[in-house]
Short mmCIF file of C-alpha atoms in Angstrom, two decimals:
data_model
loop_
_atom_site.label_atom_id
_atom_site.label_comp_id
_atom_site.label_asym_id
_atom_site.label_seq_id
_atom_site.Cartn_x
_atom_site.Cartn_y
_atom_site.Cartn_z
CA MET U 1 103.99 86.56 83.54
CA PRO U 2 104.43 85.11 79.44
CA ARG U 3 102.69 86.64 76.39
CA ARG U 4 99.47 84.72 75.99
CA ASN U 5 99.24 83.94 72.51
CA ASP U 6 95.42 83.23 72.56
CA LEU U 7 94.81 86.18 73.52
CA HIS U 8 94.71 89.25 70.79
CA SER U 9 92.07 92.01 72.37
CA ILE U 10 91.99 92.96 76.47
CA LEU U 11 88.58 94.65 77.66
CA VAL U 12 89.84 96.84 80.97
CA ILE U 13 87.32 97.73 83.45
CA GLY U 14 88.70 101.35 84.89
CA SER U 15 87.23 102.39 88.26
CA GLY U 16 85.10 105.42 87.32
CA PRO U 17 84.80 108.58 88.96
CA ILE U 18 86.93 109.14 91.82
CA VAL U 19 85.79 108.37 95.07
CA ILE U 20 87.11 109.43 98.61
CA GLY U 21 89.16 106.24 99.67
CA GLN U 22 89.44 104.87 96.36
CA ALA U 23 90.40 104.99 92.61
CA CYS U 24 93.62 107.51 91.97
CA GLU U 25 95.53 104.52 92.72
CA PHE U 26 93.51 102.05 90.13
CA ASP U 27 93.70 105.25 87.65
CA TYR U 28 97.41 104.67 88.01
CA SER U 29 98.15 100.97 87.74
CA GLY U 30 95.35 100.75 84.81
CA THR U 31 97.23 103.13 83.31
CA GLN U 32 100.38 101.37 83.32
CA ALA U 33 98.69 98.47 82.67
CA CYS U 34 96.66 99.94 79.24
CA ARG U 35 100.47 100.38 78.49
CA VAL U 36 102.23 97.60 78.80
CA LEU U 37 99.53 95.24 77.14
CA ARG U 38 99.47 97.63 74.05
CA ALA U 39 103.26 97.43 73.91
CA GLU U 40 102.90 93.62 73.96
CA GLY U 41 100.89 93.44 70.95
CA TYR U 42 97.55 93.36 72.87
CA ARG U 43 94.13 95.83 71.78
CA VAL U 44 93.52 97.20 74.55
CA ILE U 45 89.45 98.64 74.99
CA LEU U 46 89.24 100.60 77.82
CA ALA U 47 85.81 101.68 79.84
CA ASN U 48 85.38 104.02 82.29
CA SER U 49 83.37 106.54 83.50
CA ASN U 50 85.28 109.56 83.94
CA PRO U 51 86.72 111.40 81.34
CA ALA U 52 89.28 113.28 83.56
CA THR U 53 91.35 110.26 84.62
CA ILE U 54 94.84 109.54 83.30
CA MET U 55 94.00 106.52 81.95
CA THR U 56 91.82 107.40 78.92
CA ASP U 57 94.03 109.63 77.63
CA PRO U 58 93.91 108.27 73.86
CA ASP U 59 97.34 107.18 73.39
CA PHE U 60 96.50 104.33 76.33
CA ALA U 61 93.92 102.00 74.62
CA ASP U 62 93.42 100.96 70.87
CA ARG U 63 89.10 102.01 71.73
CA THR U 64 88.54 104.23 74.73
CA TYR U 65 84.40 103.79 76.11
CA ILE U 66 83.71 107.44 78.32
CA GLU U 67 80.24 105.49 79.26
CA PRO U 68 78.52 104.83 82.67
CA LEU U 69 80.21 101.45 84.35
CA THR U 70 76.78 99.85 84.73
CA VAL U 71 76.77 95.78 83.50
CA GLU U 72 74.48 96.51 80.11
CA VAL U 73 76.95 99.02 78.80
CA LEU U 74 79.57 96.13 79.30
CA ALA U 75 77.54 93.75 77.77
CA ALA U 76 77.17 96.58 74.93
CA ILE U 77 80.97 96.79 74.67
CA ILE U 78 81.67 93.26 74.72
CA GLU U 79 78.92 92.41 71.99
CA ARG U 80 80.52 94.96 70.11
CA GLU U 81 84.75 94.74 70.41
CA ARG U 82 84.42 90.84 71.03
CA PRO U 83 87.00 90.87 74.02
CA ASP U 84 89.16 87.83 74.05
CA ALA U 85 89.69 88.78 77.76
CA VAL U 86 88.60 91.08 80.39
CA LEU U 87 90.53 92.52 83.47
CA PRO U 88 88.49 93.77 85.74
CA THR U 89 91.36 93.82 88.75
CA LEU U 90 92.40 97.47 88.46
CA GLY U 91 89.44 99.11 88.51
CA GLY U 92 88.86 98.45 91.85
CA GLN U 93 86.00 97.62 93.77
CA THR U 94 83.61 99.47 91.20
CA ALA U 95 85.33 97.04 88.51
CA LEU U 96 85.12 93.56 90.70
CA ASN U 97 81.24 94.23 91.25
CA LEU U 98 80.40 94.57 87.41
CA ALA U 99 83.03 91.76 86.72
CA MET U 100 80.87 89.54 88.92
CA ALA U 101 77.50 90.42 87.89
CA LEU U 102 78.64 90.18 84.22
CA HIS U 103 79.97 86.23 85.48
CA GLY U 104 76.63 85.70 87.02
CA ARG U 105 74.60 86.46 83.82
CA GLY U 106 76.85 84.45 81.53
CA LEU U 107 78.83 87.12 79.56
CA VAL U 108 82.72 86.70 81.22
CA GLY U 109 84.64 83.68 82.57
CA VAL U 110 82.53 80.64 81.47
CA PRO U 111 83.00 78.41 77.83
CA GLY U 112 82.56 81.14 74.76
CA THR U 113 82.79 84.44 76.40
CA PRO U 114 85.62 86.10 77.13
CA GLU U 115 87.56 85.02 80.12
CA LEU U 116 88.74 86.51 83.06
CA ILE U 117 92.39 87.82 83.81
CA GLY U 118 93.90 88.88 86.63
CA ALA U 119 91.26 87.05 88.76
CA ASN U 120 88.62 84.88 87.93
CA ALA U 121 85.50 84.82 89.63
CA GLU U 122 86.02 81.97 91.85
CA ALA U 123 89.13 84.08 93.13
CA ILE U 124 86.82 87.10 93.07
CA ALA U 125 84.18 85.86 94.87
CA THR U 126 86.73 84.17 97.27
CA ALA U 127 88.67 87.11 98.22
CA GLU U 128 84.68 89.00 98.87
CA ASP U 129 83.70 86.55 101.33
CA ARG U 130 85.24 87.08 104.66
CA GLU U 131 84.63 83.25 106.01
CA LYS U 132 85.70 81.86 102.52
CA PHE U 133 88.70 84.17 102.47
CA LYS U 134 89.77 83.05 106.16
CA GLU U 135 89.27 79.44 105.27
CA ALA U 136 91.58 79.60 102.45
CA MET U 137 94.00 81.51 104.15
CA ILE U 138 94.18 78.78 106.77
CA GLU U 139 93.97 75.74 104.22
CA ILE U 140 97.59 77.56 102.65
CA GLY U 141 99.15 77.65 106.26
CA LEU U 142 99.03 80.94 107.32
CA LYS U 143 97.66 82.18 110.27
CA VAL U 144 94.49 84.06 110.87
CA PRO U 145 93.59 86.08 113.69
CA LYS U 146 90.57 85.41 115.81
CA SER U 147 87.14 86.14 113.83
CA GLY U 148 83.27 84.73 113.78
CA ILE U 149 80.19 86.00 111.55
CA ALA U 150 77.16 87.27 113.88
CA HIS U 151 74.01 88.07 113.45
CA SER U 152 73.06 89.15 116.90
CA MET U 153 74.91 90.82 119.74
CA LYS U 154 74.30 87.37 121.85
CA GLU U 155 76.00 85.06 118.68
CA ALA U 156 78.76 88.39 119.21
CA CYS U 157 79.07 87.74 122.54
CA LEU U 158 79.51 84.17 122.41
CA LEU U 159 82.15 84.34 119.27
CA TYR U 160 84.22 86.74 121.67
CA THR U 161 83.92 84.78 124.86
CA SER U 162 84.43 81.52 123.32
CA PRO U 163 87.77 79.30 122.43
CA SER U 164 88.73 79.50 118.88
CA PRO U 165 89.53 75.83 117.73
CA ARG U 166 91.87 77.38 115.56
CA ASP U 167 94.15 79.56 118.18
#
């Protein structure tokens, strides 16, 4: 991807504390992203609640906030730092949820606010919703396993025994 000259500062949302099955891979990818973004000349602002990560090393960001990862804290950081963009895709589910909450409040990803980069709100919403994701895959011609959403055992039995129109 070519360097974007319309962006000067980027807020990277970290993954927070390490949870079993999540976070250590995001610390590594986030650290690499911060390193590359700074090397490309961007001002990097990092928000992460875990001071034990490599990502929070002072050499990886121009400004580091070791604060709870909440919508309120991120809103205050955005107000103070005025980043051009927010990069949530390197912070795992925690960062994606926060990005969507910030978007829902009109604080990112809408005109006059920092742009969501890496994935916009529509892409995140599509990836999070199983039905929307399935439809997106079908739309681009990928095969998907037979699946459906059931809200009761009866509905599940019907899904299991009914032929799918896309089989």
